[in-house]
XYZ file of C-alpha atoms in Angstrom:
345
model
C -53.873 81.926 187.803
C -55.574 81.637 191.045
C -55.204 84.828 193.289
C -56.265 85.384 196.752
C -56.692 88.704 197.859
C -56.306 89.635 201.856
C -57.815 92.933 202.994
C -58.710 94.199 206.538
C -62.430 94.477 205.785
C -64.850 94.661 203.218
C -65.664 98.274 204.051
C -66.018 100.694 201.301
C -62.778 102.857 201.169
C -60.234 103.387 198.232
C -57.818 100.714 198.921
C -60.718 97.992 198.699
C -62.057 99.801 195.903
C -58.858 99.016 193.972
C -58.840 95.402 194.928
C -62.702 95.305 193.675
C -61.203 96.641 190.490
C -58.383 94.030 190.358
C -60.816 91.254 190.963
C -63.234 92.195 188.370
C -60.386 92.676 185.972
C -58.517 89.425 186.692
C -61.560 87.286 186.713
C -62.522 89.029 183.056
C -59.259 87.811 181.963
C -59.957 84.172 183.047
C -58.087 84.015 186.634
C -59.810 82.689 189.630
C -60.157 85.078 192.597
C -60.924 84.634 196.341
C -61.133 87.660 198.695
C -60.207 87.100 202.458
C -60.904 89.592 205.261
C -60.693 90.014 208.882
C -63.501 92.341 210.220
C -67.337 91.672 210.464
C -69.329 93.012 207.605
C -70.934 96.069 207.934
C -73.970 97.577 205.934
C -71.492 99.793 203.741
C -69.461 96.867 202.541
C -68.112 96.307 198.871
C -69.742 93.450 196.955
C -67.019 91.472 195.442
C -67.940 89.311 192.312
C -66.045 86.129 194.003
C -65.972 84.402 197.267
C -65.381 86.278 200.082
C -64.186 84.539 203.592
C -63.634 86.013 206.785
C -60.481 84.727 208.404
C -58.446 85.354 211.703
C -55.332 87.050 211.971
C -54.080 84.618 214.460
C -55.135 81.349 213.002
C -53.804 80.268 209.762
C -55.860 79.674 206.589
C -54.922 77.013 204.118
C -53.887 78.927 200.891
C -52.353 75.984 199.291
C -53.417 75.851 195.326
C -53.276 79.721 195.008
C -50.698 81.067 192.672
C -50.290 84.446 194.272
C -51.515 85.863 197.495
C -51.746 89.548 197.535
C -51.972 91.732 200.581
C -53.593 95.334 201.111
C -52.788 96.821 204.427
C -50.980 96.394 207.960
C -52.962 93.417 209.192
C -52.837 91.451 205.770
C -49.167 92.105 205.563
C -48.931 90.919 209.128
C -50.675 87.853 208.416
C -48.200 86.765 205.769
C -45.308 87.846 208.210
C -46.881 85.467 210.932
C -48.064 82.520 208.961
C -46.039 82.842 205.496
C -47.560 81.112 202.545
C -47.468 77.619 200.976
C -44.406 76.581 199.024
C -44.480 77.804 195.579
C -47.137 80.446 196.250
C -45.778 84.066 195.418
C -46.817 86.806 197.905
C -47.041 90.201 196.793
C -48.117 93.478 198.832
C -49.351 96.993 197.751
C -48.518 99.929 199.944
C -51.164 102.253 199.153
C -49.075 105.213 201.230
C -46.046 106.695 202.510
C -46.431 104.970 205.904
C -43.541 106.795 207.789
C -45.306 110.242 207.099
C -48.765 108.929 207.588
C -47.832 107.431 211.053
C -46.022 110.491 212.217
C -49.261 112.381 211.458
C -51.096 109.928 213.580
C -48.866 109.106 216.315
C -46.192 111.750 216.617
C -42.648 111.724 215.127
C -41.194 108.857 217.829
C -44.104 106.502 217.597
C -44.624 107.161 214.039
C -40.900 106.225 213.289
C -41.406 102.953 215.268
C -44.636 101.812 213.683
C -43.276 102.771 210.279
C -40.353 100.323 210.980
C -42.681 97.719 211.959
C -44.698 98.211 208.985
C -41.716 97.704 206.760
C -40.875 94.604 208.833
C -44.119 92.925 208.174
C -43.149 92.891 204.398
C -40.055 90.836 204.762
C -41.678 87.427 203.662
C -43.104 88.959 200.612
C -41.890 88.232 197.194
C -42.697 91.540 195.766
C -43.656 95.051 196.985
C -45.740 97.257 194.973
C -46.022 101.032 195.502
C -47.923 103.693 193.816
C -45.164 105.880 192.224
C -41.542 105.714 191.295
C -40.779 108.310 193.948
C -42.329 105.621 196.491
C -40.227 102.997 195.166
C -37.021 105.353 195.709
C -38.395 106.274 199.318
C -38.915 102.647 200.545
C -35.403 101.476 198.926
C -33.954 102.583 202.210
C -35.770 99.758 203.968
C -36.720 97.340 201.217
C -34.257 95.399 199.010
C -34.949 97.315 195.625
C -34.966 94.238 193.456
C -38.318 93.267 195.499
C -39.836 96.809 194.918
C -41.709 97.830 191.776
C -44.741 100.108 191.266
C -48.109 100.450 189.411
C -50.510 103.450 189.351
C -53.998 102.914 190.480
C -56.605 102.607 187.797
C -59.469 105.073 187.849
C -63.002 104.403 185.893
C -64.620 107.108 183.755
C -67.581 108.599 185.563
C -70.904 106.754 185.043
C -74.501 107.747 185.140
C -76.087 104.555 185.835
C -76.588 105.776 189.577
C -77.392 109.664 189.501
C -76.352 111.297 192.754
C -78.836 111.766 195.527
C -81.291 114.661 194.449
C -81.660 116.395 197.834
C -77.558 116.343 198.032
C -77.361 118.138 194.808
C -80.166 120.815 195.838
C -78.091 121.278 199.267
C -74.897 121.946 197.001
C -76.282 124.078 194.596
C -77.931 126.072 197.451
C -74.814 126.425 199.179
C -72.838 127.465 196.101
C -75.337 129.847 194.790
C -73.649 132.222 192.401
C -70.163 131.759 194.049
C -67.268 129.613 193.238
C -67.502 126.250 194.730
C -64.178 124.289 195.954
C -64.319 120.718 196.879
C -62.403 117.822 198.337
C -63.386 114.259 198.767
C -61.431 112.193 201.280
C -61.009 110.692 204.867
C -60.857 113.664 207.215
C -57.407 113.027 209.046
C -54.584 115.387 209.836
C -52.412 114.447 207.048
C -55.185 115.450 204.275
C -54.618 119.053 205.159
C -58.263 120.274 205.351
C -57.445 122.758 207.922
C -55.179 124.571 205.368
C -58.096 124.561 202.933
C -60.487 126.228 205.678
C -57.839 128.846 206.384
C -57.216 129.326 202.807
C -61.188 129.912 202.337
C -61.357 132.480 205.220
C -59.003 134.622 203.215
C -60.639 134.449 199.929
C -63.975 136.793 198.917
C -67.065 135.404 200.579
C -68.651 134.308 197.355
C -66.066 131.349 197.507
C -67.743 128.300 199.392
C -66.356 124.965 200.170
C -67.787 121.449 199.960
C -66.381 118.589 202.010
C -67.484 115.124 201.363
C -66.205 112.560 203.666
C -65.626 112.014 207.623
C -63.099 110.845 209.930
C -61.246 111.737 213.135
C -60.830 115.412 212.443
C -64.411 115.765 211.622
C -65.385 117.667 214.507
C -62.017 119.948 214.989
C -62.786 120.941 211.226
C -66.251 121.928 211.853
C -65.166 124.021 214.832
C -62.241 125.764 212.599
C -64.923 126.358 209.871
C -67.587 127.850 212.358
C -64.999 129.999 213.778
C -63.197 131.480 210.589
C -65.764 131.297 207.861
C -69.387 130.469 209.284
C -71.832 129.176 206.705
C -69.234 128.585 203.968
C -68.280 125.394 204.533
C -70.888 122.508 203.783
C -69.990 119.232 205.355
C -72.076 116.827 203.224
C -70.919 113.685 205.016
C -69.575 110.521 203.466
C -71.284 109.311 200.314
C -71.000 106.448 198.168
C -69.310 107.164 194.772
C -68.827 110.836 195.787
C -67.220 111.753 192.627
C -70.879 111.725 191.093
C -71.113 115.324 192.797
C -67.954 116.667 191.090
C -69.914 117.963 188.025
C -71.208 120.573 190.526
C -67.825 122.041 191.655
C -65.740 124.474 190.125
C -62.305 123.326 191.606
C -60.970 120.453 193.248
C -58.277 121.056 195.986
C -56.186 118.174 196.947
C -54.325 119.420 200.224
C -52.748 116.562 201.502
C -49.047 116.684 203.223
C -48.397 113.125 201.656
C -50.277 110.962 199.153
C -49.854 107.630 197.448
C -52.173 108.181 194.438
C -55.113 110.263 195.186
C -58.191 108.469 193.460
C -60.506 111.584 194.017
C -58.028 113.922 192.379
C -57.814 111.542 189.322
C -61.769 111.408 189.236
C -61.881 115.133 189.418
C -59.642 115.105 186.290
C -62.087 112.854 184.460
C -64.877 115.458 184.939
C -62.835 118.213 183.517
C -62.794 119.721 186.947
C -59.674 122.252 187.390
C -57.438 120.832 190.137
C -55.432 122.513 192.600
C -52.691 120.388 194.606
C -50.178 120.553 197.242
C -46.765 120.223 195.545
C -45.640 116.717 196.745
C -43.514 114.188 195.191
C -46.454 111.681 194.684
C -48.398 114.001 192.729
C -45.579 115.779 190.804
C -44.765 112.525 189.074
C -48.203 111.986 187.911
C -49.208 115.425 186.801
C -47.395 118.433 185.441
C -47.615 122.246 186.341
C -49.403 122.357 183.131
C -51.905 120.294 184.136
C -52.670 120.962 187.707
C -52.081 124.301 189.761
C -49.543 123.493 192.502
C -48.882 125.179 195.950
C -46.458 124.439 198.650
C -48.063 122.024 201.210
C -49.449 123.696 204.363
C -49.263 127.200 203.022
C -52.751 128.846 203.294
C -51.984 132.257 201.445
C -50.511 130.384 198.505
C -53.613 127.801 198.366
C -55.893 130.838 198.130
C -53.912 132.070 195.423
C -53.977 128.933 193.377
C -57.581 128.614 193.903
C -58.011 131.895 192.475
C -55.753 130.910 189.575
C -57.248 127.681 189.089
C -60.973 129.003 188.625
C -62.115 128.577 184.966
C -58.792 127.017 183.480
C -60.162 124.934 181.042
C -56.878 124.176 179.364
C -55.089 122.777 182.481
C -58.211 120.830 183.084
C -58.351 119.175 179.524
C -54.670 118.119 179.770
C -55.338 116.570 183.217
C -58.278 114.749 181.626
C -55.963 113.513 179.027
C -53.543 112.422 181.426
C -55.725 110.271 183.596
C -57.219 108.448 180.480
C -53.956 107.971 178.929
C -52.016 106.595 181.895
C -54.337 105.910 184.818
C -56.997 103.453 183.165
C -58.028 100.469 184.714
C -57.334 98.025 182.118
C -53.534 99.480 182.197
C -53.486 98.527 185.944
C -54.874 95.241 185.546
C -52.151 94.385 182.609
C -49.449 95.827 185.190
C -50.310 93.575 188.024
C -50.878 90.521 185.731
C -47.250 90.937 184.743
C -46.293 91.325 188.427
C -47.922 88.215 189.325
C -46.494 86.122 186.408
C -42.858 87.623 186.801
């Protein structure tokens, strides 16, 4: 097959990493791939092993000859909605989150509802819409015809040691942890990630509990102020790091605190390092991991999160079961096979 992937930019972020895995996997199986993107290239760009061409949202690009056009994100979906695809080309879209919930946190209840409906509207010309869980299929069936919906779990790679983590970062993390318990989260810092709940939970735990946050985002300043007020010196904001999962071997507990999640790659990466996991009890996670694999707490409940963190420390049995779940069900090859079936279907 000839497959065109349309993404907003080449910026190194989780959805684009999924596209990189798809391109690598499809090319390894003999398919031809081409990546199209809108934004200028930055220094922190993903290198795709195929042609990558910048295009304009408002100017149609000739996609004749491709078998599949696969879009990821609002603007790529909007591109297909505006220009369509050539006759005989199948259009596939992947939704990486629960957009109504995501937009509500960003824009408020009313505008979130409006933008959520606009997002769904941009999918009206796609032949197939892929979500990241069966629960998300049921969720979007309120707005998208069920026969056009399907799901595919993301693929997660086993950690590699070909590029070791930064030595200075490791030193800072070890000094920050000391002889205590180190809790960590890796994500983009926005309100839906619930990092404020994690900081409030830390404040109620003994002083030897420390927190490592890897990432950045719109809430960075507010979170640093909250940490300084509630638990000064106990939160290390490391900043954004490529391949941040390399630091998880230094961590005692991974805390996934989002109010809503599609898949959470960093949580699956934590499982691959045998790190015990605490997770907010939300549908997207419950479908993928059982209570015997991760320790759940009600989303937004800081006291319950603090108790869950205490419970999870040293729980090697749950960590081992979570590892086996990721290896058996969330492998990259399984994702490639699933998408290949979707493209050919």
